[in-house]
Coordinates of C-alpha atoms (C1' of nucleotides) in Angstrom, one line a residue:
Chain H
X207 CA -125.7 155.2 -149.3
X208 CA -125.9 159.2 -150.0
X209 CA -124.4 161.0 -147.5
X210 CA -126.0 164.7 -147.6
X211 CA -123.3 165.5 -145.0
X212 CA -120.8 163.7 -144.8
X213 CA -120.3 165.2 -141.2
X214 CA -123.3 163.8 -139.7
X215 CA -122.3 160.5 -140.9
X216 CA -121.9 158.1 -137.8
X217 CA -118.5 156.0 -137.2
X218 CA -118.8 152.8 -135.7
X219 CA -116.0 150.4 -134.0
X220 CA -115.9 146.5 -136.7
X221 CA -115.0 143.5 -134.9
X222 CA -115.1 140.5 -136.7
X223 CA -116.2 137.7 -134.2
X224 CA -115.6 133.3 -134.2
X225 CA -118.0 131.2 -134.0
X226 CA -115.3 128.0 -134.9
X227 CA -116.9 124.5 -134.3
X228 CA -115.4 121.0 -134.2
X229 CA -116.3 117.8 -132.9
X230 CA -114.4 116.4 -130.0
X231 CA -115.6 113.0 -128.5
X232 CA -118.7 112.9 -129.8
X233 CA -119.4 116.1 -129.5
X234 CA -120.3 119.8 -131.4
X235 CA -117.7 121.7 -129.2
X236 CA -116.8 125.5 -130.0
X237 CA -113.3 127.3 -129.0
X238 CA -114.0 130.4 -126.2
X239 CA -111.5 132.2 -124.5
X240 CA -112.2 133.8 -121.6
X241 CA -111.6 137.1 -121.1
X242 CA -108.9 138.8 -119.1
X243 CA -110.4 142.5 -118.9
X244 CA -113.6 143.9 -118.1
X245 CA -116.5 144.0 -119.6
X246 CA -117.4 140.2 -118.4
X247 CA -113.7 140.1 -117.0
X248 CA -113.5 136.4 -116.0
X249 CA -116.8 135.5 -118.4
X250 CA -115.9 133.4 -121.8
X251 CA -116.4 135.1 -124.8
X252 CA -116.2 134.1 -128.1
X253 CA -112.4 134.9 -129.7
X254 CA -112.3 137.5 -131.9
X255 CA -110.9 141.4 -132.9
X256 CA -111.2 144.5 -134.2
X257 CA -111.3 145.0 -138.4
X258 CA -108.5 147.0 -138.8
X259 CA -108.4 149.8 -141.3
X260 CA -107.3 148.5 -144.3
X261 CA -108.4 145.0 -144.3
X262 CA -111.0 142.7 -145.7
X263 CA -113.9 141.4 -143.5
X264 CA -112.6 138.0 -145.0
X265 CA -109.5 138.5 -144.5
X266 CA -109.0 139.9 -141.0
X267 CA -111.5 137.1 -140.0
X268 CA -109.3 135.2 -141.6
X269 CA -106.5 137.0 -139.7
X270 CA -108.3 136.3 -136.4
X271 CA -108.5 132.7 -136.4
X272 CA -104.9 132.1 -137.3
X273 CA -103.6 134.6 -134.8
X274 CA -106.3 132.4 -131.7
X275 CA -106.0 128.6 -133.2
X276 CA -103.0 128.6 -135.9
X277 CA -105.2 126.8 -138.2
X278 CA -105.6 128.8 -141.6
X279 CA -108.3 128.9 -143.3
X280 CA -109.6 128.1 -146.2
X281 CA -113.3 129.7 -147.0
X282 CA -114.8 130.6 -149.9
X283 CA -112.6 133.0 -150.9
X284 CA -109.0 130.9 -151.1
X285 CA -110.2 128.3 -153.8
X286 CA -108.0 125.2 -152.6
X287 CA -109.3 123.2 -150.0
X288 CA -107.5 120.4 -148.0
X289 CA -105.4 122.1 -145.8
X290 CA -107.2 125.1 -144.0
X291 CA -111.2 125.0 -142.5
X292 CA -113.7 126.4 -143.3
X293 CA -114.5 130.0 -142.5
X294 CA -117.7 131.8 -143.8
X295 CA -119.4 134.6 -142.6
X296 CA -122.6 134.4 -140.4
X297 CA -123.9 137.6 -139.9
X298 CA -124.2 140.8 -138.3
X299 CA -125.0 142.3 -135.3
X300 CA -125.2 145.9 -134.0
X301 CA -127.0 146.6 -131.0
X302 CA -126.7 149.8 -130.0
X303 CA -125.3 148.7 -126.1
X304 CA -124.1 145.4 -126.9
X305 CA -121.0 146.6 -125.5
X306 CA -120.9 148.8 -122.6
X307 CA -117.6 150.8 -123.3
X308 CA -118.6 151.9 -127.1
X309 CA -121.1 151.5 -129.9
X310 CA -119.4 148.4 -131.4
X311 CA -120.5 146.3 -134.6
X312 CA -119.7 143.2 -134.9
X313 CA -119.7 140.6 -138.0
X314 CA -119.4 136.5 -136.8
X315 CA -118.1 134.5 -138.8
X316 CA -118.2 130.7 -138.9
X317 CA -115.0 128.2 -138.6
X318 CA -115.4 124.6 -139.1
X319 CA -112.3 122.6 -137.9
X320 CA -111.0 119.0 -137.1
X321 CA -110.3 118.0 -133.9
X322 CA -107.3 119.9 -133.1
X323 CA -105.2 120.4 -129.8
X324 CA -106.4 123.4 -127.0
X325 CA -105.2 126.8 -128.6
X326 CA -102.9 128.6 -126.8
X327 CA -103.8 131.9 -125.1
X328 CA -102.1 134.6 -125.9
X329 CA -102.8 138.5 -125.2
X330 CA -105.5 139.9 -123.4
X331 CA -106.9 136.5 -123.5
X332 CA -106.4 134.4 -119.5
X333 CA -107.7 130.9 -121.1
X334 CA -108.6 128.8 -124.3
X335 CA -110.6 126.0 -124.6
X336 CA -113.1 123.6 -126.5
X337 CA -116.5 123.8 -124.4
X338 CA -119.1 121.5 -125.5
X339 CA -122.3 123.6 -127.2
X340 CA -124.7 121.7 -125.1
X341 CA -123.1 123.0 -121.6
X342 CA -122.9 126.4 -123.3
X343 CA -126.4 126.5 -124.3
X344 CA -128.2 125.5 -121.9
X345 CA -129.5 122.4 -124.2
X346 CA -130.8 120.4 -121.3
X347 CA -134.1 121.5 -122.5
X348 CA -134.3 123.5 -118.9
X349 CA -134.6 120.5 -116.7
X350 CA -132.3 122.1 -114.7
X351 CA -130.5 118.9 -114.4
X352 CA -127.2 120.7 -115.2
X353 CA -126.5 123.9 -113.7
X354 CA -126.4 126.6 -115.7
X355 CA -122.4 128.0 -116.3
X356 CA -122.2 131.6 -116.4
X357 CA -123.2 133.7 -119.1
X358 CA -120.9 134.2 -122.0
X359 CA -119.8 138.2 -122.9
X360 CA -122.0 140.4 -125.0
X361 CA -124.7 138.9 -127.0
X362 CA -121.7 135.6 -127.7
X363 CA -124.5 132.8 -126.5
X364 CA -126.8 134.6 -129.6
X365 CA -124.2 134.4 -131.8
X366 CA -123.4 131.2 -130.9
X367 CA -126.6 129.6 -131.4
X368 CA -126.7 131.1 -134.8
X369 CA -123.5 129.5 -135.5
X370 CA -124.9 126.7 -134.4
X371 CA -128.3 126.3 -136.5
X372 CA -126.4 127.5 -139.2
X373 CA -123.2 124.0 -139.3
X374 CA -126.8 122.2 -138.2
X375 CA -128.6 123.1 -141.8
X376 CA -125.7 123.5 -144.0
X377 CA -124.9 119.6 -143.5
X378 CA -128.2 119.2 -144.5
X379 CA -127.4 120.3 -148.1
X380 CA -124.0 120.4 -148.3
X381 CA -120.5 118.4 -148.4
X382 CA -119.3 120.6 -145.5
X383 CA -119.7 118.1 -142.8
X384 CA -116.0 117.3 -144.1
X385 CA -114.5 119.7 -143.1
X386 CA -114.9 118.5 -139.3
X387 CA -112.9 115.1 -140.2
X388 CA -109.0 115.4 -140.9
X389 CA -107.6 114.7 -144.9
X390 CA -108.5 111.5 -145.0
X391 CA -111.3 109.6 -143.4
X392 CA -113.5 106.5 -143.3
X393 CA -117.8 106.8 -143.7
X394 CA -117.5 106.3 -139.6
X395 CA -116.1 108.9 -138.8
X396 CA -118.8 110.8 -141.5
X397 CA -121.5 109.6 -139.8
X398 CA -120.3 110.0 -136.1
X399 CA -119.2 114.3 -137.5
X400 CA -123.7 114.3 -138.2
X401 CA -125.0 112.3 -134.7
X402 CA -122.4 114.3 -133.0
X403 CA -123.5 118.0 -135.1
X404 CA -127.4 117.0 -134.8
X405 CA -127.4 114.9 -131.9
X406 CA -128.9 111.9 -133.0
X407 CA -127.8 108.9 -134.1
X408 CA -128.1 107.2 -137.6
X409 CA -128.8 104.0 -139.1
X410 CA -124.9 103.3 -139.9
X411 CA -126.2 100.5 -143.1
X412 CA -128.2 103.6 -144.8
X413 CA -125.6 106.3 -144.0
X414 CA -123.5 104.3 -145.9
X415 CA -124.9 103.5 -148.7
X416 CA -126.4 106.9 -149.1
X417 CA -123.1 108.7 -149.1
X418 CA -120.8 106.7 -151.4
X419 CA -123.9 106.8 -153.8
X420 CA -123.8 110.7 -154.0
X421 CA -121.2 111.6 -156.7
X422 CA -118.5 114.1 -155.9
X423 CA -119.6 113.9 -152.2
X424 CA -116.2 111.5 -151.2
X425 CA -113.0 110.0 -153.5
X426 CA -111.8 106.9 -151.9
X427 CA -107.7 107.0 -151.1
X428 CA -107.3 103.1 -151.2
X429 CA -106.1 102.8 -148.0
X430 CA -107.5 101.5 -145.3
X431 CA -108.0 102.0 -141.2
X432 CA -108.8 99.7 -138.5
X433 CA -108.3 103.1 -136.2
X434 CA -112.3 103.2 -134.9
X435 CA -111.8 98.5 -134.1
X436 CA -113.2 96.0 -136.0
X437 CA -113.2 95.5 -139.8
X438 CA -111.1 97.2 -141.8
X439 CA -113.4 100.4 -143.2
X440 CA -111.8 102.3 -146.6
X441 CA -110.7 106.1 -146.5
X442 CA -111.7 108.5 -148.2
X443 CA -111.2 112.3 -148.4
X444 CA -113.5 115.6 -149.7
X445 CA -114.5 115.1 -153.0
X446 CA -116.0 118.3 -155.4
X447 CA -119.4 118.6 -154.7
X448 CA -120.2 121.3 -152.5
X449 CA -124.3 120.8 -153.1
X450 CA -125.7 117.2 -152.1
X451 CA -128.7 116.7 -153.8
X452 CA -130.6 114.8 -152.8
X453 CA -129.2 116.4 -149.1
X454 CA -128.7 114.5 -146.3
X455 CA -132.0 114.2 -143.9
X456 CA -131.9 115.5 -140.9
X457 CA -134.7 112.9 -138.5
X458 CA -137.4 114.3 -136.8
X459 CA -138.6 114.7 -134.0
Chain I
X199 CA -113.6 141.9 -129.2
X200 CA -111.0 143.4 -126.9
X201 CA -109.4 146.6 -127.1
X202 CA -105.8 146.5 -125.2
X203 CA -106.0 150.3 -126.6
X204 CA -109.0 151.5 -127.5
X205 CA -106.9 154.3 -129.3
X206 CA -105.6 152.8 -132.3
X207 CA -109.5 151.1 -132.7
X208 CA -110.5 152.1 -136.8
X209 CA -114.2 153.4 -136.9
X210 CA -116.1 153.2 -139.7
X211 CA -119.0 154.0 -141.5
X212 CA -121.6 152.0 -141.6
X213 CA -125.4 151.5 -143.9
X214 CA -127.4 149.3 -144.6
X215 CA -128.3 148.8 -148.4
X216 CA -131.6 147.0 -149.3
X217 CA -132.3 144.3 -152.3
X218 CA -136.1 144.9 -152.6
X219 CA -137.7 142.4 -154.5
X220 CA -141.3 141.5 -156.0
X221 CA -142.7 140.2 -158.6
X222 CA -144.5 142.6 -161.6
X223 CA -145.8 141.3 -165.2
X224 CA -143.9 137.3 -164.4
X225 CA -140.6 138.6 -164.0
X226 CA -139.0 139.1 -160.4
X227 CA -137.0 142.6 -160.2
X228 CA -135.5 145.2 -157.7
X229 CA -136.4 148.6 -156.4
X230 CA -133.2 150.5 -158.2
X231 CA -132.6 154.2 -157.3
X232 CA -130.7 156.5 -159.3
X233 CA -127.7 158.1 -158.0
X234 CA -128.0 162.3 -157.7
X235 CA -124.4 163.0 -157.2
X236 CA -120.5 161.7 -156.8
X237 CA -119.4 159.1 -156.9
X238 CA -121.1 157.2 -159.2
X239 CA -123.2 159.3 -159.9
X240 CA -126.4 158.6 -162.6
X241 CA -125.3 155.5 -162.2
X242 CA -128.7 153.1 -160.5
X243 CA -127.9 152.0 -157.3
X244 CA -129.6 149.5 -154.6
X245 CA -131.4 151.6 -152.0
X246 CA -130.1 152.5 -148.7
X247 CA -128.1 155.1 -146.7
X248 CA -126.7 155.4 -143.0
X249 CA -127.6 153.8 -139.4
X250 CA -127.3 156.3 -137.2
X251 CA -125.7 156.8 -133.9
X252 CA -128.6 155.3 -131.3
X253 CA -129.6 152.8 -134.1
X254 CA -130.1 148.5 -134.2
X255 CA -129.4 147.3 -137.7
X256 CA -132.4 145.8 -137.7
X257 CA -134.4 148.9 -137.3
X258 CA -132.6 150.9 -139.5
X259 CA -132.9 148.2 -142.5
X260 CA -136.3 149.1 -141.4
X261 CA -136.5 152.5 -141.6
X262 CA -134.3 153.0 -144.9
X263 CA -137.2 150.9 -146.6
X264 CA -140.0 153.0 -144.9
X265 CA -138.9 156.0 -146.4
X266 CA -137.9 155.0 -149.7
X267 CA -140.6 152.1 -150.4
X268 CA -143.6 153.7 -147.7
X269 CA -143.9 150.4 -146.4
X270 CA -143.7 148.9 -143.5
X271 CA -140.9 146.0 -142.0
X272 CA -142.3 142.5 -140.8
X273 CA -139.5 140.3 -140.6
X274 CA -138.3 137.7 -138.0
X275 CA -138.3 141.1 -135.5
X276 CA -141.6 142.0 -135.4
X277 CA -144.3 139.0 -134.9
X278 CA -147.7 140.4 -136.8
X279 CA -147.5 138.8 -140.2
X280 CA -149.7 139.8 -142.9
X281 CA -149.7 143.4 -143.3
X282 CA -145.4 144.5 -143.8
X283 CA -143.1 143.1 -146.8
X284 CA -140.8 140.3 -145.1
X285 CA -137.3 142.0 -144.3
X286 CA -134.1 140.2 -143.0
X287 CA -130.4 140.3 -143.5
X288 CA -128.0 139.5 -146.4
X289 CA -124.5 139.8 -145.7
X290 CA -121.8 142.7 -144.9
X291 CA -119.5 144.0 -147.5
X292 CA -116.7 145.7 -146.4
X293 CA -113.9 145.9 -148.8
X294 CA -111.6 147.9 -147.7
X295 CA -112.4 150.9 -151.3
X296 CA -115.7 150.1 -151.7
X297 CA -116.4 153.1 -151.8
X298 CA -114.0 155.7 -152.7
X299 CA -114.8 158.5 -150.7
X300 CA -114.4 157.0 -147.2
X301 CA -114.3 153.3 -145.1
X302 CA -117.2 152.1 -145.4
X303 CA -119.0 148.7 -144.1
X304 CA -122.7 147.9 -145.8
X305 CA -125.0 145.5 -144.3
X306 CA -127.0 144.4 -147.1
X307 CA -131.2 143.5 -145.9
X308 CA -133.1 141.3 -148.4
X309 CA -137.0 142.7 -148.3
X310 CA -139.8 141.0 -150.3
X311 CA -142.6 143.0 -151.6
X312 CA -145.6 142.3 -152.9
X313 CA -146.0 144.2 -156.4
X314 CA -146.2 147.6 -155.7
X315 CA -146.7 151.0 -157.6
X316 CA -143.4 152.5 -158.7
X317 CA -142.0 154.3 -155.3
X318 CA -141.5 157.8 -155.1
X319 CA -137.7 159.1 -154.8
X320 CA -136.4 162.0 -153.0
X321 CA -133.3 163.1 -151.3
X322 CA -130.5 162.3 -153.5
X323 CA -132.4 160.6 -155.2
X324 CA -133.1 161.5 -158.8
X325 CA -135.3 158.5 -160.2
X326 CA -136.3 154.6 -158.7
X327 CA -137.7 152.3 -160.2
X328 CA -138.9 148.4 -160.3
X329 CA -135.8 146.8 -163.2
X330 CA -136.1 143.2 -163.9
X331 CA -133.3 141.1 -162.6
X332 CA -132.2 139.9 -165.7
X333 CA -131.9 142.9 -167.1
X334 CA -129.7 144.0 -164.0
X335 CA -127.3 141.2 -164.3
X336 CA -127.1 140.3 -167.8
X337 CA -129.4 136.6 -167.4
X338 CA -128.8 136.0 -171.4
X339 CA -126.3 133.5 -170.7
X340 CA -124.2 136.3 -172.6
X341 CA -124.7 135.5 -175.7
X342 CA -125.1 139.5 -176.2
X343 CA -128.5 139.4 -177.6
X344 CA -129.1 142.3 -174.5
X345 CA -126.9 145.1 -174.9
X346 CA -125.2 145.2 -171.4
X347 CA -126.9 147.6 -168.9
X348 CA -124.6 150.1 -167.7
X349 CA -123.3 148.4 -164.6
X350 CA -124.5 149.3 -161.1
X351 CA -122.3 151.5 -158.8
X352 CA -120.5 150.5 -155.7
X353 CA -120.0 146.8 -155.3
X354 CA -124.4 146.8 -155.6
X355 CA -124.0 144.5 -158.6
X356 CA -123.0 141.4 -156.3
X357 CA -125.2 142.4 -153.2
X358 CA -128.2 142.0 -156.0
X359 CA -127.1 138.9 -156.7
X360 CA -126.7 137.7 -153.5
X361 CA -130.0 138.4 -152.7
X362 CA -131.9 137.7 -155.5
X363 CA -129.8 133.7 -155.0
X364 CA -130.7 134.0 -151.6
X365 CA -134.7 134.5 -152.5
X366 CA -134.5 131.6 -154.9
X367 CA -133.0 129.4 -152.6
X368 CA -135.5 130.1 -149.0
X369 CA -138.3 129.8 -150.9
X370 CA -137.3 125.9 -151.4
X371 CA -137.6 125.7 -147.7
X372 CA -139.8 128.3 -146.7
X373 CA -143.4 129.7 -147.0
X374 CA -141.3 133.2 -147.9
X375 CA -143.2 132.9 -151.0
X376 CA -146.1 134.4 -150.0
X377 CA -144.8 137.3 -148.9
X378 CA -144.1 138.1 -152.9
X379 CA -148.2 137.8 -152.9
X380 CA -150.7 140.1 -151.8
X381 CA -152.9 139.2 -148.4
X382 CA -155.4 136.6 -150.4
X383 CA -153.9 135.2 -153.6
X384 CA -154.2 131.6 -155.2
X385 CA -152.7 128.6 -155.7
X386 CA -152.3 129.4 -159.7
X387 CA -150.6 133.2 -158.2
X388 CA -148.3 131.6 -155.8
X389 CA -147.5 128.9 -158.5
X390 CA -146.7 132.4 -161.1
X391 CA -144.3 133.8 -157.9
X392 CA -142.4 130.9 -157.7
X393 CA -142.2 130.6 -161.8
X394 CA -141.1 134.6 -161.7
X395 CA -138.7 133.8 -159.3
X396 CA -136.5 131.0 -160.6
X397 CA -137.6 131.3 -164.0
X398 CA -139.1 128.0 -165.1
X399 CA -142.5 126.3 -165.6
X400 CA -143.6 124.0 -162.8
X401 CA -146.8 121.7 -163.8
X402 CA -149.5 123.6 -162.3
X403 CA -151.5 120.2 -161.1
X404 CA -148.9 118.9 -159.2
X405 CA -148.0 122.8 -157.9
X406 CA -151.4 122.4 -156.7
X407 CA -151.7 118.5 -155.5
X408 CA -148.1 120.5 -153.0
X409 CA -149.0 122.9 -152.2
X410 CA -152.5 122.2 -150.7
X411 CA -151.1 119.3 -149.2
X412 CA -148.7 120.9 -146.9
X413 CA -150.1 121.3 -144.0
X414 CA -150.2 125.1 -142.2
X415 CA -148.8 126.4 -145.9
X416 CA -152.5 127.9 -147.1
X417 CA -155.4 129.1 -145.2
X418 CA -158.3 129.1 -148.0
X419 CA -160.1 131.4 -146.8
X420 CA -163.6 130.7 -148.5
X421 CA -163.9 133.7 -151.4
X422 CA -163.5 132.5 -155.1
X423 CA -161.8 134.5 -157.4
X424 CA -161.9 134.7 -161.0
X425 CA -159.3 137.2 -161.5
X426 CA -157.1 135.3 -163.4
X427 CA -159.6 134.1 -166.2
X428 CA -161.1 130.4 -166.7
X429 CA -162.8 128.4 -163.5
X430 CA -163.2 130.3 -160.3
X431 CA -160.3 129.8 -158.3
X432 CA -160.4 129.3 -154.1
X433 CA -159.1 132.3 -152.2
X434 CA -155.9 131.4 -149.5
X435 CA -153.9 133.8 -147.2
X436 CA -150.6 132.5 -145.9
X437 CA -150.9 129.7 -142.8
X438 CA -148.5 129.5 -140.2
X439 CA -145.5 127.5 -140.9
X440 CA -143.0 129.2 -142.1
X441 CA -140.2 125.9 -142.6
X442 CA -141.9 123.3 -145.6
X443 CA -141.2 120.0 -145.0
X444 CA -140.8 117.8 -147.4
X445 CA -139.9 122.2 -149.8
X446 CA -140.6 122.7 -152.9
X447 CA -138.0 121.2 -155.8
X448 CA -136.6 123.8 -157.5
X449 CA -136.5 122.0 -161.0
X450 CA -132.5 121.4 -162.3
X451 CA -130.8 121.3 -166.1
Chain Y
dA231 C1' -168.6 126.0 -178.8
dG232 C1' -163.8 127.1 -178.1
dA233 C1' -160.3 129.3 -174.8
dA234 C1' -158.7 129.7 -171.0
dT235 C1' -157.7 128.7 -165.8
dA236 C1' -158.6 125.1 -161.5
dG237 C1' -158.4 120.9 -159.4
dT238 C1' -158.5 115.2 -159.3
dG239 C1' -156.9 110.7 -160.3
dT240 C1' -153.6 107.5 -161.4
dC241 C1' -149.1 105.4 -162.9
dT242 C1' -144.4 104.9 -162.4
dA243 C1' -139.7 105.9 -160.8
dT244 C1' -136.6 106.8 -157.3
dG245 C1' -135.1 107.1 -152.5
dA246 C1' -135.5 106.7 -147.7
dG247 C1' -136.1 104.0 -143.7
dA248 C1' -135.9 99.5 -141.9
dC249 C1' -133.4 95.8 -141.1
dA250 C1' -131.5 90.6 -142.5
dG251 C1' -127.0 88.6 -143.6
dT252 C1' -122.5 88.6 -144.6
dA253 C1' -116.9 90.6 -144.1
dT254 C1' -112.9 91.5 -141.7
dG255 C1' -110.0 92.6 -138.1
dA256 C1' -108.8 92.7 -132.3
dG257 C1' -108.4 90.8 -128.1
Chain A
dC121 C1' -114.3 82.4 -129.4
dT122 C1' -116.9 86.8 -129.2
dC123 C1' -117.4 91.6 -129.9
dA124 C1' -116.6 95.5 -132.8
dT125 C1' -117.3 97.7 -137.0
dA126 C1' -117.8 97.6 -142.6
dC127 C1' -120.6 97.5 -145.4
dT128 C1' -124.3 94.7 -149.4
dG129 C1' -129.0 93.4 -150.4
dT130 C1' -134.4 93.5 -150.0
dC131 C1' -138.6 95.2 -149.0
dT132 C1' -141.8 98.6 -148.3
dC133 C1' -143.8 103.7 -147.9
dA134 C1' -144.1 107.7 -149.3
dT135 C1' -143.5 111.4 -152.5
dA136 C1' -142.2 113.6 -157.1
dG137 C1' -143.1 114.1 -161.7
dA138 C1' -145.7 112.7 -165.8
dC139 C1' -149.4 113.4 -168.0
dA140 C1' -155.4 111.9 -168.6
dC141 C1' -159.5 113.8 -167.2
dT142 C1' -163.4 116.9 -164.6
dA143 C1' -165.4 121.4 -163.6
dT144 C1' -166.3 126.3 -164.4
dT145 C1' -166.0 130.8 -166.3
dC146 C1' -165.8 134.1 -170.1
dT147 C1' -166.4 135.0 -174.7

DNA sequence: AGAATAGTGTCTATGAGACAGTATGAG
DNA sequence: CTCATACTGTCTCATAGACACTATTCT
């Protein structure tokens, strides 16, 4: 950061791209928009947009999230949690040729949200949907049983894969899995979040003992629900703990 | 990422800043350079520089590291490990007023290196040194026993703090602590790395049992050394494992 | 001999995983 | 009734942490 001659400094367009994840119907899904203009016209892409001249990167990400989904951000910047989705910076991508039009540096952000209706499209976007990440990333192990989906625009497959991996590892040692749940939820619903994100099956009894025994993770609200069927389950909301110690263990192999 | 009107797109200067960490004399130290020009003239800052027009962000970081320290990078991009320092992207900082001259977005990178001689200064840099992070960040707990050092330039105190926190957490579940060691090292030397980075004291016997019992972490070279005094210690080099499972546990409280 | 570091063995408390068994609702 | 889910209890195995003890070198 030392411009000997600031006239020699190159300038770049800067975008924020969003990896917005949710859990619907037992599957981890990402919000995708269909591009209405070249390049990559008609391809699916991550929502995002240019950072404005007077905007911080976190502000720009929150603005894009709000514009594209209608949900408000509730990341590490804002203090009160409960309403908005979790939003955090993921990584920055700056390959000189990642956008054929010009030099663009993209700051990817990760957003975790509860299940929501399919958001509206608008502007230069000709469609939006929640797509299972297993389809988008071809997670059938290359057996070729599924037809490969058309590739995503730009380097968005990599951004998406990095975001999914971040979410998978972060719910291990933090209470972020609750960001996928509605404000009040049951232990079983939280378990299904872990199962969907990790793609595994967890023992309901051990899971229950573990999460209810971690101080500050879950706060009982006193209410119960039978929306999953079976015996009425206690309702909880997210507690104040952010770091889980000891962590949830992701089963291996 | 959808410019309806690309003439309305703002452009930003983009820099890479480096948090270069090493362990010297039992303390975690960061490479700092003294600024020779305004703004923040005379203040200590992180090494860094502008990204060039045709350069990827990882390339730019590796180039700056090489220019400022003479060491080559050996991050996730290059495959063979052994010679260079570990280099990875940390986070991106884009507050509109973080540089009073112009709008600058900075991609911070984290580099971990073994103990090295104090690097050369050059260009617009009027000095360089390895500074203990406890001094730079005022880690005496606010007791005021140490005089506060002059603040760092720009928002570099935050970048440095974020880099240190990343290093501290990453040696828990990865084999990255070996990046602080010379190519061949003893279990005791590796333990002193953990102690310096975490600021704790570890039981030498449990540590030995733990690291030698983790497959792929350490490869015995067959040699021994007495450079630490006492009984000759086996020499190891870093094994192929990158993820430690189970992780090293950082003592709490 | 004494000091310093390296390395092994052993005990205990904690927690993860497996799984039996009970509780309470819907159809 | 059956079935589905919620929840509690118990057992076993692995491991972290505490710490006694031995090994090998230097001064």
